[in-house]
PDB file of C-alpha atoms and ligand atoms in Angstrom:
ATOM      1  CA  MET A   1      19.209  15.659   2.663  1.00  0.00           C
ATOM      2  CA  ASN A   2      22.641  16.457   3.890  1.00  0.00           C
ATOM      3  CA  TYR A   3      24.639  15.176   0.775  1.00  0.00           C
ATOM      4  CA  CYS A   4      24.375  15.221  -2.975  1.00  0.00           C
ATOM      5  CA  SER A   5      23.317  11.663  -4.210  1.00  0.00           C
ATOM      6  CA  HIS A   6      24.709  12.757  -7.318  1.00  0.00           C
ATOM      7  CA  CYS A   7      27.821  14.020  -6.830  1.00  0.00           C
ATOM      8  CA  GLY A   8      28.384  13.697  -3.155  1.00  0.00           C
ATOM      9  CA  SER A   9      28.799  17.509  -2.326  1.00  0.00           C
ATOM     10  CA  ASP A  10      27.516  19.161   0.884  1.00  0.00           C
ATOM     11  CA  GLN A  11      26.668  22.008  -1.089  1.00  0.00           C
ATOM     12  CA  LEU A  12      22.654  21.690  -1.095  1.00  0.00           C
ATOM     13  CA  GLU A  13      20.297  24.305  -1.170  1.00  0.00           C
ATOM     14  CA  PHE A  14      16.589  24.278  -0.828  1.00  0.00           C
ATOM     15  CA  LYS A  15      15.301  26.620  -3.425  1.00  0.00           C
ATOM     16  CA  VAL A  16      12.703  26.800  -6.144  1.00  0.00           C
ATOM     17  CA  PRO A  17      14.490  26.292  -8.947  1.00  0.00           C
ATOM     18  CA  ALA A  18      14.304  28.466 -12.624  1.00  0.00           C
ATOM     19  CA  GLY A  19      10.761  27.817 -14.265  1.00  0.00           C
ATOM     20  CA  ASP A  20       9.359  25.736 -11.353  1.00  0.00           C
ATOM     21  CA  ASN A  21       7.092  26.542  -8.703  1.00  0.00           C
ATOM     22  CA  ARG A  22       8.370  24.680  -5.352  1.00  0.00           C
ATOM     23  CA  PRO A  23      11.566  24.268  -3.490  1.00  0.00           C
ATOM     24  CA  ARG A  24      13.957  21.371  -4.113  1.00  0.00           C
ATOM     25  CA  TYR A  25      17.179  20.444  -2.763  1.00  0.00           C
ATOM     26  CA  VAL A  26      19.433  21.956  -5.660  1.00  0.00           C
ATOM     27  CA  CYS A  27      23.319  20.771  -5.569  1.00  0.00           C
ATOM     28  CA  GLY A  28      25.349  23.898  -5.666  1.00  0.00           C
ATOM     29  CA  SER A  29      28.232  21.513  -7.349  1.00  0.00           C
ATOM     30  CA  CYS A  30      26.880  19.662  -9.905  1.00  0.00           C
ATOM     31  CA  GLN A  31      23.562  21.758 -10.675  1.00  0.00           C
ATOM     32  CA  ARG A  32      21.623  18.358  -9.747  1.00  0.00           C
ATOM     33  CA  ILE A  33      17.738  19.414  -9.008  1.00  0.00           C
ATOM     34  CA  HIS A  34      17.027  16.431  -6.707  1.00  0.00           C
ATOM     35  CA  TYR A  35      12.640  15.677  -6.787  1.00  0.00           C
ATOM     36  CA  SER A  36      10.954  14.049  -4.321  1.00  0.00           C
ATOM     37  CA  ASN A  37       7.595  12.642  -5.296  1.00  0.00           C
ATOM     38  CA  PRO A  38       4.723  10.132  -3.862  1.00  0.00           C
ATOM     39  CA  LYS A  39       5.505   6.730  -3.436  1.00  0.00           C
ATOM     40  CA  ILE A  40       3.096   3.819  -4.657  1.00  0.00           C
ATOM     41  CA  VAL A  41       2.074   0.839  -2.553  1.00  0.00           C
ATOM     42  CA  ALA A  42       1.006  -2.049  -4.823  1.00  0.00           C
ATOM     43  CA  GLY A  43      -1.342  -4.524  -2.909  1.00  0.00           C
ATOM     44  CA  CYS A  44      -3.990  -7.050  -3.796  1.00  0.00           C
ATOM     45  CA  LEU A  45      -7.020  -8.358  -1.957  1.00  0.00           C
ATOM     46  CA  PRO A  46      -7.095 -12.199  -2.876  1.00  0.00           C
ATOM     47  CA  VAL A  47     -10.594 -13.756  -2.457  1.00  0.00           C
ATOM     48  CA  TRP A  48     -11.635 -17.024  -2.146  1.00  0.00           C
ATOM     49  CA  GLU A  49     -15.381 -17.847  -2.386  1.00  0.00           C
ATOM     50  CA  ASP A  50     -16.864 -15.292   0.748  1.00  0.00           C
ATOM     51  CA  LYS A  51     -13.841 -14.943   2.002  1.00  0.00           C
ATOM     52  CA  VAL A  52     -10.562 -12.606   1.534  1.00  0.00           C
ATOM     53  CA  LEU A  53      -7.003 -13.252   2.717  1.00  0.00           C
ATOM     54  CA  LEU A  54      -5.530 -11.099   4.799  1.00  0.00           C
ATOM     55  CA  ALA A  55      -1.864 -11.094   6.762  1.00  0.00           C
ATOM     56  CA  LYS A  56      -1.131 -10.062  10.237  1.00  0.00           C
ATOM     57  CA  ARG A  57       2.121  -7.998   9.860  1.00  0.00           C
ATOM     58  CA  SER A  58       5.312  -8.959  11.780  1.00  0.00           C
ATOM     59  CA  ILE A  59       7.098  -6.123  11.489  1.00  0.00           C
ATOM     60  CA  GLU A  60       6.438  -2.124  12.208  1.00  0.00           C
ATOM     61  CA  PRO A  61       4.756   0.064  11.308  1.00  0.00           C
ATOM     62  CA  ARG A  62       1.495  -1.757  12.872  1.00  0.00           C
ATOM     63  CA  LYS A  63       2.940  -5.121  13.887  1.00  0.00           C
ATOM     64  CA  GLY A  64       0.191  -7.375  14.828  1.00  0.00           C
ATOM     65  CA  TYR A  65      -2.278  -5.812  13.090  1.00  0.00           C
ATOM     66  CA  TRP A  66      -3.799  -7.425   9.850  1.00  0.00           C
ATOM     67  CA  ASN A  67      -4.048  -5.700   6.336  1.00  0.00           C
ATOM     68  CA  VAL A  68      -4.358  -6.556   2.799  1.00  0.00           C
ATOM     69  CA  PRO A  69      -1.085  -7.525   1.447  1.00  0.00           C
ATOM     70  CA  SER A  70       1.139  -4.618   0.095  1.00  0.00           C
ATOM     71  CA  GLY A  71       3.906  -2.753  -0.032  1.00  0.00           C
ATOM     72  CA  TYR A  72       6.243  -0.197  -1.963  1.00  0.00           C
ATOM     73  CA  MET A  73       6.900  -0.993  -5.574  1.00  0.00           C
ATOM     74  CA  GLU A  74       9.980  -1.736  -6.473  1.00  0.00           C
ATOM     75  CA  ASN A  75      12.013  -0.123  -9.501  1.00  0.00           C
ATOM     76  CA  GLY A  76      12.040  -1.884 -12.792  1.00  0.00           C
ATOM     77  CA  GLU A  77       8.378  -3.586 -12.129  1.00  0.00           C
ATOM     78  CA  THR A  78       4.892  -2.915 -13.327  1.00  0.00           C
ATOM     79  CA  VAL A  79       2.101  -2.158 -10.414  1.00  0.00           C
ATOM     80  CA  GLU A  80       0.507  -5.478 -11.151  1.00  0.00           C
ATOM     81  CA  GLU A  81       3.702  -7.340 -10.698  1.00  0.00           C
ATOM     82  CA  GLY A  82       4.848  -4.854  -7.491  1.00  0.00           C
ATOM     83  CA  ALA A  83       0.958  -6.449  -6.454  1.00  0.00           C
ATOM     84  CA  LEU A  84       1.625  -9.858  -7.035  1.00  0.00           C
ATOM     85  CA  ARG A  85       5.258  -9.600  -5.670  1.00  0.00           C
ATOM     86  CA  GLU A  86       3.822  -8.137  -2.214  1.00  0.00           C
ATOM     87  CA  VAL A  87       1.105 -10.899  -2.085  1.00  0.00           C
ATOM     88  CA  ARG A  88       3.642 -13.965  -2.412  1.00  0.00           C
ATOM     89  CA  GLU A  89       5.939 -12.292   0.078  1.00  0.00           C
ATOM     90  CA  GLU A  90       3.501 -11.589   2.594  1.00  0.00           C
ATOM     91  CA  ALA A  91       0.981 -14.282   1.991  1.00  0.00           C
ATOM     92  CA  LYS A  92       2.241 -16.672  -0.104  1.00  0.00           C
ATOM     93  CA  ALA A  93      -0.255 -16.582  -2.198  1.00  0.00           C
ATOM     94  CA  ARG A  94      -0.830 -17.796  -5.455  1.00  0.00           C
ATOM     95  CA  VAL A  95      -3.626 -15.337  -7.267  1.00  0.00           C
ATOM     96  CA  GLU A  96      -4.581 -14.305 -10.657  1.00  0.00           C
ATOM     97  CA  ILE A  97      -5.296 -10.847 -10.567  1.00  0.00           C
ATOM     98  CA  THR A  98      -8.688 -10.206 -11.821  1.00  0.00           C
ATOM     99  CA  GLY A  99      -9.301  -5.921 -11.403  1.00  0.00           C
ATOM    100  CA  ILE A 100      -7.955  -2.849  -9.928  1.00  0.00           C
ATOM    101  CA  HIS A 101      -9.927  -1.940  -7.026  1.00  0.00           C
ATOM    102  CA  SER A 102      -8.816   1.083  -5.246  1.00  0.00           C
ATOM    103  CA  ILE A 103      -6.823   4.145  -5.190  1.00  0.00           C
ATOM    104  CA  TYR A 104      -6.111   5.464  -1.919  1.00  0.00           C
ATOM    105  CA  SER A 105      -4.221   8.455  -1.419  1.00  0.00           C
ATOM    106  CA  ILE A 106      -2.645   9.741   1.404  1.00  0.00           C
ATOM    107  CA  PRO A 107      -1.053  13.309   0.494  1.00  0.00           C
ATOM    108  CA  HIS A 108       0.642  14.567   3.453  1.00  0.00           C
ATOM    109  CA  ILE A 109       2.892  11.476   3.743  1.00  0.00           C
ATOM    110  CA  ASN A 110       3.255  11.394   0.124  1.00  0.00           C
ATOM    111  CA  GLN A 111       1.816   7.796  -0.628  1.00  0.00           C
ATOM    112  CA  VAL A 112      -0.453   6.331  -2.765  1.00  0.00           C
ATOM    113  CA  TYR A 113      -2.072   2.841  -2.477  1.00  0.00           C
ATOM    114  CA  MET A 114      -3.057   0.973  -5.427  1.00  0.00           C
ATOM    115  CA  HIS A 115      -5.076  -2.703  -4.799  1.00  0.00           C
ATOM    116  CA  PHE A 116      -6.105  -5.094  -7.072  1.00  0.00           C
ATOM    117  CA  LEU A 117      -8.829  -7.745  -6.227  1.00  0.00           C
ATOM    118  CA  GLY A 118      -6.865 -11.500  -7.085  1.00  0.00           C
ATOM    119  CA  GLN A 119      -8.613 -14.894  -7.352  1.00  0.00           C
ATOM    120  CA  LEU A 120      -6.935 -17.269  -4.784  1.00  0.00           C
ATOM    121  CA  GLU A 121      -5.920 -20.302  -6.783  1.00  0.00           C
ATOM    122  CA  GLY A 122      -7.515 -22.782  -4.069  1.00  0.00           C
ATOM    123  CA  PRO A 123      -8.404 -22.730  -0.525  1.00  0.00           C
ATOM    124  CA  ASP A 124      -4.699 -23.654   0.859  1.00  0.00           C
ATOM    125  CA  ALA A 125      -2.924 -21.720  -2.120  1.00  0.00           C
ATOM    126  CA  PHE A 126      -1.206 -19.646   0.359  1.00  0.00           C
ATOM    127  CA  GLY A 127       0.953 -19.490   3.611  1.00  0.00           C
ATOM    128  CA  VAL A 128       2.828 -17.838   6.227  1.00  0.00           C
ATOM    129  CA  GLY A 129       5.012 -15.252   4.687  1.00  0.00           C
ATOM    130  CA  GLU A 130       8.150 -13.663   6.190  1.00  0.00           C
ATOM    131  CA  GLU A 131       6.875 -10.144   7.220  1.00  0.00           C
ATOM    132  CA  SER A 132       3.684 -12.029   8.566  1.00  0.00           C
ATOM    133  CA  LEU A 133       2.875 -13.695  11.751  1.00  0.00           C
ATOM    134  CA  GLU A 134      -0.397 -15.177  10.692  1.00  0.00           C
ATOM    135  CA  VAL A 135      -2.216 -15.044   7.279  1.00  0.00           C
ATOM    136  CA  ARG A 136      -6.042 -16.502   7.066  1.00  0.00           C
ATOM    137  CA  LEU A 137      -9.129 -16.142   5.243  1.00  0.00           C
ATOM    138  CA  PHE A 138     -12.362 -14.150   6.683  1.00  0.00           C
ATOM    139  CA  THR A 139     -15.571 -13.912   5.698  1.00  0.00           C
ATOM    140  CA  GLU A 140     -16.973 -10.161   6.141  1.00  0.00           C
ATOM    141  CA  ALA A 141     -18.439 -11.306   9.492  1.00  0.00           C
ATOM    142  CA  GLU A 142     -15.002 -12.549  10.804  1.00  0.00           C
ATOM    143  CA  ILE A 143     -13.178  -9.434   9.755  1.00  0.00           C
ATOM    144  CA  PRO A 144     -11.406  -7.984  12.724  1.00  0.00           C
ATOM    145  CA  TRP A 145     -12.153  -4.118  11.955  1.00  0.00           C
ATOM    146  CA  GLU A 146     -10.353  -2.963  15.160  1.00  0.00           C
ATOM    147  CA  ASP A 147      -7.330  -4.566  14.184  1.00  0.00           C
ATOM    148  CA  ILE A 148      -6.968  -3.748  10.976  1.00  0.00           C
ATOM    149  CA  ALA A 149      -3.585  -2.182   9.990  1.00  0.00           C
ATOM    150  CA  PHE A 150      -4.043   0.959   7.943  1.00  0.00           C
ATOM    151  CA  THR A 151      -6.924   2.655   6.808  1.00  0.00           C
ATOM    152  CA  SER A 152      -6.351   2.385   3.317  1.00  0.00           C
ATOM    153  CA  SER A 153      -7.048  -1.489   4.171  1.00  0.00           C
ATOM    154  CA  VAL A 154     -10.012  -0.574   5.913  1.00  0.00           C
ATOM    155  CA  PHE A 155     -11.271   1.501   2.891  1.00  0.00           C
ATOM    156  CA  SER A 156     -10.704  -1.491   0.801  1.00  0.00           C
ATOM    157  CA  LEU A 157     -12.483  -3.820   2.573  1.00  0.00           C
ATOM    158  CA  GLN A 158     -15.575  -1.669   3.486  1.00  0.00           C
ATOM    159  CA  ARG A 159     -15.657  -1.205  -0.530  1.00  0.00           C
ATOM    160  CA  TYR A 160     -15.166  -4.859  -1.648  1.00  0.00           C
ATOM    161  CA  PHE A 161     -17.932  -6.243   0.790  1.00  0.00           C
ATOM    162  CA  ALA A 162     -20.028  -3.392  -0.409  1.00  0.00           C
ATOM    163  CA  ASP A 163     -19.446  -4.319  -4.166  1.00  0.00           C
ATOM    164  CA  ARG A 164     -20.095  -8.077  -3.247  1.00  0.00           C
ATOM    165  CA  LYS A 165     -23.585  -7.215  -1.937  1.00  0.00           C
ATOM    166  CA  ARG A 166     -24.687  -5.171  -4.913  1.00  0.00           C
ATOM    167  CA  GLY A 167     -23.008  -7.821  -7.107  1.00  0.00           C
ATOM    168  CA  HIS A 168     -21.024  -4.996  -8.823  1.00  0.00           C
ATOM    169  CA  HIS A 169     -17.310  -4.435  -8.775  1.00  0.00           C
ATOM    170  CA  GLU A 170     -15.888  -1.171  -9.337  1.00  0.00           C
ATOM    171  CA  LEU A 171     -12.911   1.415  -9.161  1.00  0.00           C
ATOM    172  CA  HIS A 172     -12.969   2.803  -5.757  1.00  0.00           C
ATOM    173  CA  LEU A 173     -10.962   6.289  -5.449  1.00  0.00           C
ATOM    174  CA  GLY A 174     -10.185   7.324  -1.787  1.00  0.00           C
ATOM    175  CA  GLN A 175      -8.056   9.659   0.501  1.00  0.00           C
ATOM    176  CA  LEU A 176      -7.113   9.920   3.864  1.00  0.00           C
ATOM    177  CA  ASP A 177      -6.883  13.608   4.741  1.00  0.00           C
ATOM    178  CA  TYR A 178      -4.777  15.051   7.780  1.00  0.00           C
ATOM    179  CA  PRO A 179      -5.231  14.663  10.844  1.00  0.00           C
ATOM    180  CA  VAL A 180      -4.110  11.092  10.790  1.00  0.00           C
ATOM    181  CA  ARG A 181      -2.989   8.398  13.157  1.00  0.00           C
ATOM    182  CA  ALA A 182       0.289   8.752  14.338  1.00  0.00           C
ATOM    183  CA  THR A 183       1.334   4.928  13.837  1.00  0.00           C
ATOM    184  CA  GLU A 184       1.239   5.743   9.676  1.00  0.00           C
ATOM    185  CA  THR A 185       4.399   6.472   8.510  1.00  0.00           C
ATOM    186  CA  ASP A 186       6.352   7.394   5.867  1.00  0.00           C
ATOM    187  CA  ASP A 187       8.886   4.555   5.526  1.00  0.00           C
TER     188      ASP A 187
HETATM  189 ZN1   ZN B   1      25.962  17.362  -6.571  1.00  0.00          ZN
END
């Protein structure tokens, strides 16, 4: 951080504010403390019969790899709205959210993934969104495990199919510990 986003001053100091316990950027001009906190990535795994819908990414990072449709939440939306927006943008999918599926933390890059399960409205209720090269339904046997974009998606898919075999869906908590694949990025 080079300039204060509140007053534009370059008088920023990285220090522990009074009463705090970790360093923050503090503006020496307007005294504003700039907090930096994790971002939430909201997503939804659309389901149709024994298949799930994945989108092949058309943008970096992990361009050309398959992913559970997900992306950063926007200000002013709930996490469910964010998940539905992402599934609409990336997979043009019409789904009804049926439950929360996984919460997956990646502490060293300050991200938390929240994946929902969604019932696809029909076998054709999807298309190829702008950020995707291809969108299609996969049975468990068809999942291209070597070509899944992010560990959060691998986690969600593995847990989904395991739950399905048991006939019981629950909330799964997971995390990725350092070291991580170099391709997993913060932005
Ligand atoms: Zn300032």
